[in-house]
Short mmCIF file of C-alpha atoms and ligand atoms in Angstrom, two decimals:
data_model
loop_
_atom_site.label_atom_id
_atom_site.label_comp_id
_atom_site.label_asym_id
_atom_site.label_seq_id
_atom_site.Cartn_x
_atom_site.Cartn_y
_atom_site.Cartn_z
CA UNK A 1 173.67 -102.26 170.98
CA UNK A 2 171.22 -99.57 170.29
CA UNK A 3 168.38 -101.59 167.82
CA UNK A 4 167.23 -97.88 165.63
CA UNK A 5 163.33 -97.68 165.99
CA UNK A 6 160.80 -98.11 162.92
CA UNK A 7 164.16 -97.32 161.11
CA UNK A 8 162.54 -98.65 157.07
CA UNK A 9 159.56 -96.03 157.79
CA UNK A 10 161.91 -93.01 158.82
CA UNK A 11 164.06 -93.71 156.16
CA UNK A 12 160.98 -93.60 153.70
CA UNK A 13 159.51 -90.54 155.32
CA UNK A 14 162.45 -88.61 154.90
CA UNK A 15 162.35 -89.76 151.08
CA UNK A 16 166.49 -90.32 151.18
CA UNK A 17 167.85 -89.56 147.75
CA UNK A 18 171.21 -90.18 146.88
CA UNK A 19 173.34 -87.05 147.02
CA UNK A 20 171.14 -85.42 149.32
CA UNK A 21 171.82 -83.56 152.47
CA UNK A 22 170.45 -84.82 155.59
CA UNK A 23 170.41 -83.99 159.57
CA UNK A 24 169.79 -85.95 162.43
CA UNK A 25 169.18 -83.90 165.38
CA UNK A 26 169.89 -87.17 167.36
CA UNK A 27 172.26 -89.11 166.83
CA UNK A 28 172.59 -91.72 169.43
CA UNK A 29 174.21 -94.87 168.66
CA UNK A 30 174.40 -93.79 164.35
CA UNK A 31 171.85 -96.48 163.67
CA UNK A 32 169.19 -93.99 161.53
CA UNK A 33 172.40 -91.87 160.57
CA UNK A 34 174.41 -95.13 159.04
CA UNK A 35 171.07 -95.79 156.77
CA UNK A 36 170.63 -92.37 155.69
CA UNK A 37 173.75 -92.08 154.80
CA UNK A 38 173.93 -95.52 152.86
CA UNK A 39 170.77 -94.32 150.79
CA UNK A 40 172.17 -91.30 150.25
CA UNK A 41 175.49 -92.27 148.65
CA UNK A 42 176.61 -91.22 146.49
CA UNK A 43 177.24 -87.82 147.44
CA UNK A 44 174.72 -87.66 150.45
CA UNK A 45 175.72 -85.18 152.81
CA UNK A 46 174.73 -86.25 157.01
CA UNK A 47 175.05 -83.64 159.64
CA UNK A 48 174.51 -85.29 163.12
CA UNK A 49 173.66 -83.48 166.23
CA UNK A 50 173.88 -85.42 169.84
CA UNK A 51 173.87 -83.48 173.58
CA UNK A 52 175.63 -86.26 174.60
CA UNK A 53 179.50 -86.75 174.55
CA UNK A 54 179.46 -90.42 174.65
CA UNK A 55 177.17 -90.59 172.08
CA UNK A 56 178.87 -88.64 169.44
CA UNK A 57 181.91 -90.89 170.24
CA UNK A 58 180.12 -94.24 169.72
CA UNK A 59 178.34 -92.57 166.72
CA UNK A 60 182.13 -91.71 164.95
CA UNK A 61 182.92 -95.01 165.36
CA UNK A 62 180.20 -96.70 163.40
CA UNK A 63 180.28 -94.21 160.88
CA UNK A 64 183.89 -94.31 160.52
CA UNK A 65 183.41 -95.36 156.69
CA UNK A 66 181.43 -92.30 156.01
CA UNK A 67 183.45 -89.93 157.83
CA UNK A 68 183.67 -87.70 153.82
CA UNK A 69 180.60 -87.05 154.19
CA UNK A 70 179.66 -86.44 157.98
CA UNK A 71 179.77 -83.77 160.39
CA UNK A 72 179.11 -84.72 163.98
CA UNK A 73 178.25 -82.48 166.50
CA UNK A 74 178.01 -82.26 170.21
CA UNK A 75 175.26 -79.61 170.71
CA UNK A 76 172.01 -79.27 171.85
CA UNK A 77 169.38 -79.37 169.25
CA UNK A 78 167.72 -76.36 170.21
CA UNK A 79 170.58 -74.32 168.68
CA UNK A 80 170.18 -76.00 165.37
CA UNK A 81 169.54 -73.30 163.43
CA UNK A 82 172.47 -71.54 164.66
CA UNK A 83 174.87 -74.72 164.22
CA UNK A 84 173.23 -74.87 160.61
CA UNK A 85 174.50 -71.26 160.09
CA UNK A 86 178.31 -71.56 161.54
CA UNK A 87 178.71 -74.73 159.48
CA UNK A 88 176.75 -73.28 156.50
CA UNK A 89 174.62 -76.66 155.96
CA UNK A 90 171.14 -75.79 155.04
CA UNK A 91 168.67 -75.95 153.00
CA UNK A 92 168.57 -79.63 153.70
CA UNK A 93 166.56 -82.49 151.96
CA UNK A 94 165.13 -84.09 155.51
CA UNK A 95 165.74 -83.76 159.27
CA UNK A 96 165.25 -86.53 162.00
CA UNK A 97 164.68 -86.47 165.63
CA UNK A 98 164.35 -90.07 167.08
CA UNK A 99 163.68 -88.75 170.55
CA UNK A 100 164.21 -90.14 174.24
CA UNK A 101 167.18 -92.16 175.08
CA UNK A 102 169.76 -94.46 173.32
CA UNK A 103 170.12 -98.18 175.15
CA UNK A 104 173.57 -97.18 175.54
CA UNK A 105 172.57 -94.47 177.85
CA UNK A 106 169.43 -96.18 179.76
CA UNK A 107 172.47 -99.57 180.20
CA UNK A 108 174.83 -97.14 181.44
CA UNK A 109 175.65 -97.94 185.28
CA UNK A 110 176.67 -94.32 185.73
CA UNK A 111 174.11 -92.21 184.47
CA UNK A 112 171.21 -92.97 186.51
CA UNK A 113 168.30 -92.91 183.76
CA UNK A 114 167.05 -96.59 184.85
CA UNK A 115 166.01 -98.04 188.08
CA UNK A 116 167.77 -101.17 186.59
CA UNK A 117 171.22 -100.36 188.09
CA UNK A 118 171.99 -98.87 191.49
CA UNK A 119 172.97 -95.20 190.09
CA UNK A 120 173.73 -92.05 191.60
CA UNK A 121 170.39 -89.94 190.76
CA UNK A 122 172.12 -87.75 187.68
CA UNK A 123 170.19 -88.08 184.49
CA UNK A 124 172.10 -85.58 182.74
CA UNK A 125 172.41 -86.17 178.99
CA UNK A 126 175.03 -83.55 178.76
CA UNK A 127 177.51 -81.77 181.47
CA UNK A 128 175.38 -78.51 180.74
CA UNK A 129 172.01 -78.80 183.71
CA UNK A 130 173.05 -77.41 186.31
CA UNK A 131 170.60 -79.43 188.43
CA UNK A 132 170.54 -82.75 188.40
CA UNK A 133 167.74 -85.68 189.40
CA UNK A 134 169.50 -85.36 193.27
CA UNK A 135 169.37 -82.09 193.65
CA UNK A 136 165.21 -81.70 192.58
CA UNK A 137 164.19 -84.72 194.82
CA UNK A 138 166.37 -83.35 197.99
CA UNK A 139 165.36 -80.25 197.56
CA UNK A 140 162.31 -79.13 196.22
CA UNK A 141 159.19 -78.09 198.13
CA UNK A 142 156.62 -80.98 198.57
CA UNK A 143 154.13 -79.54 196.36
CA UNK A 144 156.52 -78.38 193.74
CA UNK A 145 157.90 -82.41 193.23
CA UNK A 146 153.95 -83.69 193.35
CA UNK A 147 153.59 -81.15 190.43
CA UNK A 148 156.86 -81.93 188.70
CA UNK A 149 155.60 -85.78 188.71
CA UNK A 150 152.44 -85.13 187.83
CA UNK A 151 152.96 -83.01 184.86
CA UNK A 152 155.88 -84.59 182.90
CA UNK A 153 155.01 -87.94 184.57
CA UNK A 154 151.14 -88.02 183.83
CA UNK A 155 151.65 -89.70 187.35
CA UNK A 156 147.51 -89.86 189.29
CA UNK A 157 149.64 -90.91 192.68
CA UNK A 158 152.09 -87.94 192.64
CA UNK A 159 151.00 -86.43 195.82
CA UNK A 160 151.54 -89.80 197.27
CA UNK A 161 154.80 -89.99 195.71
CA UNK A 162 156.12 -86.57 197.18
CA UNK A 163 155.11 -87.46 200.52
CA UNK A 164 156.89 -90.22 200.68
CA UNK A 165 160.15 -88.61 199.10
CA UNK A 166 160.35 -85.69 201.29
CA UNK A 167 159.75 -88.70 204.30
CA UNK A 168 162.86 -90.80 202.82
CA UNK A 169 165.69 -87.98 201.98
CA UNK A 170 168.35 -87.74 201.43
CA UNK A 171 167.52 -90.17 198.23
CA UNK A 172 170.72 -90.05 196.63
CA UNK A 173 170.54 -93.37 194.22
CA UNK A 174 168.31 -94.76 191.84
CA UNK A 175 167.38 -97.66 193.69
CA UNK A 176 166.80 -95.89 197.09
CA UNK A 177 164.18 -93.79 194.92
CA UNK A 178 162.49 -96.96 193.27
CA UNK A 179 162.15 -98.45 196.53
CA UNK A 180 160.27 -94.62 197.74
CA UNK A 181 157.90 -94.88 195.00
CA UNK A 182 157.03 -98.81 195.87
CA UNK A 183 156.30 -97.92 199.31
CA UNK A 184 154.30 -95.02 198.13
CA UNK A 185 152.25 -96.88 195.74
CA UNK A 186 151.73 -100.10 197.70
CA UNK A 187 153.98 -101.78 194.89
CA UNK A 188 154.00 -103.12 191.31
CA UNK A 189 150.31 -104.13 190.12
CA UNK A 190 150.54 -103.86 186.55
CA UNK A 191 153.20 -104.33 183.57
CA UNK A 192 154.77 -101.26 184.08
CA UNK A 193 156.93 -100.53 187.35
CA UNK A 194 155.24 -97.91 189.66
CA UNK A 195 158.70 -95.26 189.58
CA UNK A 196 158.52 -95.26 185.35
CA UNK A 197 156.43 -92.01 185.23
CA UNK A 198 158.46 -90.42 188.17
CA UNK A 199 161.89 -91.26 186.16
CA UNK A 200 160.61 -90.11 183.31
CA UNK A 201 159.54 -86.99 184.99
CA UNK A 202 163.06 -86.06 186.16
CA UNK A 203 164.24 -86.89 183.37
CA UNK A 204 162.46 -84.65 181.19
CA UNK A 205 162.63 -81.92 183.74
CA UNK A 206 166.20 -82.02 184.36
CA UNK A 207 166.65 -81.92 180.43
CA UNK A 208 164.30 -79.30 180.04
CA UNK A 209 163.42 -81.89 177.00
CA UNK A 210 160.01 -80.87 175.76
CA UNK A 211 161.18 -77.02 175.89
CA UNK A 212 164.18 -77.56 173.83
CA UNK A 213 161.71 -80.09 171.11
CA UNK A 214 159.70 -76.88 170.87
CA UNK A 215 162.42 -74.65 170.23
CA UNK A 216 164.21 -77.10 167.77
CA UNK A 217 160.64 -77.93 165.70
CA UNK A 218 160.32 -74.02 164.79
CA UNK A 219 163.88 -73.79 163.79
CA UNK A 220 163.62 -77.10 161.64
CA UNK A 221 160.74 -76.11 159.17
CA UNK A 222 162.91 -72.82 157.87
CA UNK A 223 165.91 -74.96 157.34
CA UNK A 224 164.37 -77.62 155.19
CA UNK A 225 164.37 -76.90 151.03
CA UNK A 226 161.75 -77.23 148.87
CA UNK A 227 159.57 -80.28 149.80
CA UNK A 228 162.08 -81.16 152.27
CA UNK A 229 161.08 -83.76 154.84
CA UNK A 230 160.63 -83.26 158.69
CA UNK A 231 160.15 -86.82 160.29
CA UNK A 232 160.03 -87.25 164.45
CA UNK A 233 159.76 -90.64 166.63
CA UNK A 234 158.14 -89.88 170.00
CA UNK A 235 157.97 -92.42 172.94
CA UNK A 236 155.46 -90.47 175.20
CA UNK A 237 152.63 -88.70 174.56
CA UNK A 238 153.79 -85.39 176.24
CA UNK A 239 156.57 -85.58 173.87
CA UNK A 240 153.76 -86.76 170.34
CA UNK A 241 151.32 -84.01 171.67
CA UNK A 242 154.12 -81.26 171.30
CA UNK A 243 155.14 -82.81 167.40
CA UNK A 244 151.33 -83.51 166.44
CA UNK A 245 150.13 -80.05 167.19
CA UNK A 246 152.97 -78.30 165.74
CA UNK A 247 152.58 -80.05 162.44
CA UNK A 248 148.89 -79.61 162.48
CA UNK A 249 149.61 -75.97 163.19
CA UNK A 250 151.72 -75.37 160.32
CA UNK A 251 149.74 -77.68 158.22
CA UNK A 252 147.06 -74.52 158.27
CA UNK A 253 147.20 -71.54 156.11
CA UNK A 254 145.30 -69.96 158.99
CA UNK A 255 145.42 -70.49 162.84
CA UNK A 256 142.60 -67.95 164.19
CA UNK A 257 140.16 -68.92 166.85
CA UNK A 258 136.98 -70.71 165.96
CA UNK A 259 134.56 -68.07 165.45
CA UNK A 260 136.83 -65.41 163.79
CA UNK A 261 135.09 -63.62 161.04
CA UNK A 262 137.93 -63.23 158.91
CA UNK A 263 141.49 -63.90 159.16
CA UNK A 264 143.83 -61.90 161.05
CA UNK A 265 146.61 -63.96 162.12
CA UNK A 266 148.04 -63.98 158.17
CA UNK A 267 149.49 -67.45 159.23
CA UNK A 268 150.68 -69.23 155.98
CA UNK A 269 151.21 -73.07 156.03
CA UNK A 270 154.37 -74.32 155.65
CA UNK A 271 154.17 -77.86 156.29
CA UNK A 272 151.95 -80.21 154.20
CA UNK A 273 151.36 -83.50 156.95
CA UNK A 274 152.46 -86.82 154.94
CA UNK A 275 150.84 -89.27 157.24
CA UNK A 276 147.88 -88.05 158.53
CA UNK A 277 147.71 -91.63 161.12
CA UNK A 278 150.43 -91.71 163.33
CA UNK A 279 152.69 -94.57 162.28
CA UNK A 280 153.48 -97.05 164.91
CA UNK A 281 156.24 -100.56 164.99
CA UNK A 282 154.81 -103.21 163.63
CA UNK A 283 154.71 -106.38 166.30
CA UNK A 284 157.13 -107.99 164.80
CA UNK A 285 159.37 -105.07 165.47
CA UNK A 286 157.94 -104.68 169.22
CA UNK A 287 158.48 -108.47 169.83
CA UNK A 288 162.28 -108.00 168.38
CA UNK A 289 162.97 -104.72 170.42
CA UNK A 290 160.39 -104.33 173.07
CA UNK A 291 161.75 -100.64 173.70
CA UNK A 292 159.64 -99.80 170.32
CA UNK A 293 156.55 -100.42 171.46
CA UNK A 294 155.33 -96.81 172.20
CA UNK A 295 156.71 -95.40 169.51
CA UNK A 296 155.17 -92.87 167.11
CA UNK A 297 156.19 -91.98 163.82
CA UNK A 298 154.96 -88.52 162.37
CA UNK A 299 156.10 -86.84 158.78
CA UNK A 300 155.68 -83.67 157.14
CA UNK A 301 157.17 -82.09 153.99
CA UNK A 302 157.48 -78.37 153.97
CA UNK A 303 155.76 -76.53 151.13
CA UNK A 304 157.35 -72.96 151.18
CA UNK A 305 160.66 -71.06 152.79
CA UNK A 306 161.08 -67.76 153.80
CA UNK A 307 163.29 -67.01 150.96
CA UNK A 308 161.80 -67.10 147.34
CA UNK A 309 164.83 -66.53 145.38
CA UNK A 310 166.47 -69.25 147.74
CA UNK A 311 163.79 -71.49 146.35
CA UNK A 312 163.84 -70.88 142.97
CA UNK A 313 167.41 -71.06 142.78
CA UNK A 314 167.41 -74.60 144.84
CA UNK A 315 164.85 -75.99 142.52
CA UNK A 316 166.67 -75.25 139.55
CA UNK A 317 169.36 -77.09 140.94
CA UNK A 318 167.21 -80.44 141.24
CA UNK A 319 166.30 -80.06 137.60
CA UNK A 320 166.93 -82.42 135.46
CA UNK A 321 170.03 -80.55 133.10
CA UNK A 322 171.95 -79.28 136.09
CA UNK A 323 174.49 -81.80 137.09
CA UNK A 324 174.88 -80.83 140.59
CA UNK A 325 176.19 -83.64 143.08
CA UNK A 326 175.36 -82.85 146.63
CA UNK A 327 178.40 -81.29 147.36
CA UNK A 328 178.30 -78.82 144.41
CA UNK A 329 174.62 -77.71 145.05
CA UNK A 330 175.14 -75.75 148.29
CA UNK A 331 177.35 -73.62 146.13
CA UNK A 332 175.52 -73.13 142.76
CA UNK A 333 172.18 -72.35 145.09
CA UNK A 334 174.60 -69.59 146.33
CA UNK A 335 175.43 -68.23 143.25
CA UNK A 336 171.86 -68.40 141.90
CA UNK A 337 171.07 -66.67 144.92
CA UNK A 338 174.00 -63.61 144.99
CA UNK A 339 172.80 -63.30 140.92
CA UNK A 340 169.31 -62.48 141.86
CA UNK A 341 169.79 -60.41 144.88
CA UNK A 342 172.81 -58.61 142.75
CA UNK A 343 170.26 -57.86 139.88
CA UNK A 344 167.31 -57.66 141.86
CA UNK A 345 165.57 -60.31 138.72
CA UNK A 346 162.50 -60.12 138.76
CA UNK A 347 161.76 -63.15 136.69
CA UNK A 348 158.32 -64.28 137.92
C1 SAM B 1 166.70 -92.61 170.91
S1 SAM B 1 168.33 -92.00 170.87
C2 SAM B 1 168.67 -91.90 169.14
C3 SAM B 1 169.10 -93.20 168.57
C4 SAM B 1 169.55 -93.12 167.13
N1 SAM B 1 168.49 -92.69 166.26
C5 SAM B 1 170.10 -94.46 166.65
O1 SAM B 1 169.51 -95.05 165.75
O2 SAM B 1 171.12 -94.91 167.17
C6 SAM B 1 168.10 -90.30 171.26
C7 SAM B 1 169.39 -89.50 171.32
O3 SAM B 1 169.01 -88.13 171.32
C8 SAM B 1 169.86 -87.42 172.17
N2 SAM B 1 169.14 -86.22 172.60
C9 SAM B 1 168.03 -86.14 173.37
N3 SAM B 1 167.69 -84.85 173.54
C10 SAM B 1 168.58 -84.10 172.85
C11 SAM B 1 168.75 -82.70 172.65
N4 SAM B 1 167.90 -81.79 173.19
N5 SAM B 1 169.76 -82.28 171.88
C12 SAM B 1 170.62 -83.18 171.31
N6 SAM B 1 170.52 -84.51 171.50
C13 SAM B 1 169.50 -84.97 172.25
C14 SAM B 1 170.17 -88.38 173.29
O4 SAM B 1 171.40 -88.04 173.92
C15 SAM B 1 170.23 -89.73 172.55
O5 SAM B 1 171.54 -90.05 172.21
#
């Protein structure tokens, strides 16, 4: 089982309203996806986006009752704008990333993400890398690994670390690599097992993880609607410091350097920053699923889109005479939209 982190605050963050439409960039085991979709009935619309096979598979099954009203895909979330535009499903109401890994995938025996399990070194979350965890600890340069560990790690001992990898290969398992880093080290001292930052390291540089989060933030903010919610869970600070400046960013109405005189960058905000604390689990919620504990909730709600007839036509929707379900909207904001363009209204 996959236990869905600070899952009562994301589901208030987004602000899920029945019949609205909803995507979650992350799907995992379905556990945020199966509550979105239960506060959005009825009517609520749920696409789902997951770079793993296995994980779109286990997330069908649990959402089997809702199947109506979802469309799963097996993508990478840094084409979500384009799978937005093939299966025409924007503007949305709110979009979630809960990012990391899914227990199912750390558990897995096969995969290699955890030095729980004797594991080939793989730590693909999709078939798509072409280089896996093996191939950048057999073959990389000393100095490139120590860098590698030391910047998506945050690890002080990389060089250490390196040394002792290049000593050791081949390193062709998990475990063999665990038992590296120990030696490296001089062992566990603390709570936290001296190989997590190197794992996590690989991990994120075999993903290419905190390139694709940038790509797939930028794309988010001109898919939402009208006060449309962005919410992301983080688990590492590389990963919070990428979401936390971005919002700020577009939080601004101008992003010049200190200093400048007068604005030239003609930035215009288009997020407005709900929770201006980071919201972490409770301890309750760390003491039921200790895999919460550095997790970090941040929110935004986006105040314009690029497409003013698009908005006016999608708030007219919401208001209070249409009756529009959440199926019917997408259309009627369409028409709305081909009427003004057609008679180039100028009605504001
Ligand atoms: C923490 S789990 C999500 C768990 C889910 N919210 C739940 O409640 O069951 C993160 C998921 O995001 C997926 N993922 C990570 N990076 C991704 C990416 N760039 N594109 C698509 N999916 C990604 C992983 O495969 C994993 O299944």
């Amino acid at each position: 089982m996959h236990i869905p982190v600070l899952l009562k605050e994301a589901i208030e963050a987004l602000g899920v309203q029945p019949g609205g439409r909803y995507i979650d960039c992350t799907l995992g085991g379905g556990g945020h996806a199966a509550a979105i979709l239960g506060q959005s009935s009825p009517g609520g619309q749920l696409l789902g986006i997951d770079a793993d096979p296995k994980a779109i598979e286990i997330a069908r099954a649990r959402l089997e009752a809702y199947s109506e009203s979802t469309l799963l895909i097996n993508e990478n979330f840094a084409n979500l704008q384009a799978i937005c535009i093939k299966y025409d499903f924007s503007p949305v109401h709110g979009i979630l990333f809960d990012l990391g890994l899914s227990s199912f995938q750390l558990n897995d025996e096969e995969r290699g993400f955890s030095f729980q399990h004797d594991a080939p070194l793989d730590m693909r979350l999709s078939p798509s890398p072409r280089v896996s965890a093996a191939d950048i600890i057999n073959t990389f340069p000393e100095t490139e690994l120590a860098h590698l560990i030391r910047t998506y790690g945050e690890e002080r001992n990389s060089h250490q670390i390196a040394r002792y990898i290049v000593q050791q290969r081949p390193i062709k398992t998990t475990l063999h690599l665990a038992h590296t880093i120990e030696q490296a080290t001089g062992g566990r001292r603390g709570r936290i097992h001296p190989a997590t930052r190197t794992f996590q390291a690989l991990r994120i540089a075999v993903n290419q993880e905190l390139e694709h989060l940038e790509a797939a933030l930028k794309q988010a903010v001109s898919l939402l609607g009208i006060k449309g919610r962005l919410v992301v869970i983080s688990y590492h600070s590389l990963e919070d410091r990428i979401v936390k400046q971005f919002m700020q960013r577009e939080a601004k109405d101008c992003i010049c350097p200190p200093g400048t005189l007068t604005c030239i960058c003609g930035h215009k905000a288009s997020l407005r920053l709900i929770n201006k604390k980071v919201i972490t689990p409770s301890p309750a919620e760390v003491q039921l699923n200790p895999r919460s504990r550095s997790a970090k909730l941040r929110a935004a709600e986006c105040v314009i889109t690029q497409d003013e007839p698009h908005d006016i036509a999608e708030s007219l929707c919401f208001s209070a005479g249409v009756e529009a379900n959440g199926w019917r909207r997408p259309a009627l904001v369409e028409k709305l939209r081909r009427t003004f363009a057609a008679h180039q209204t100028n009605i504001f």
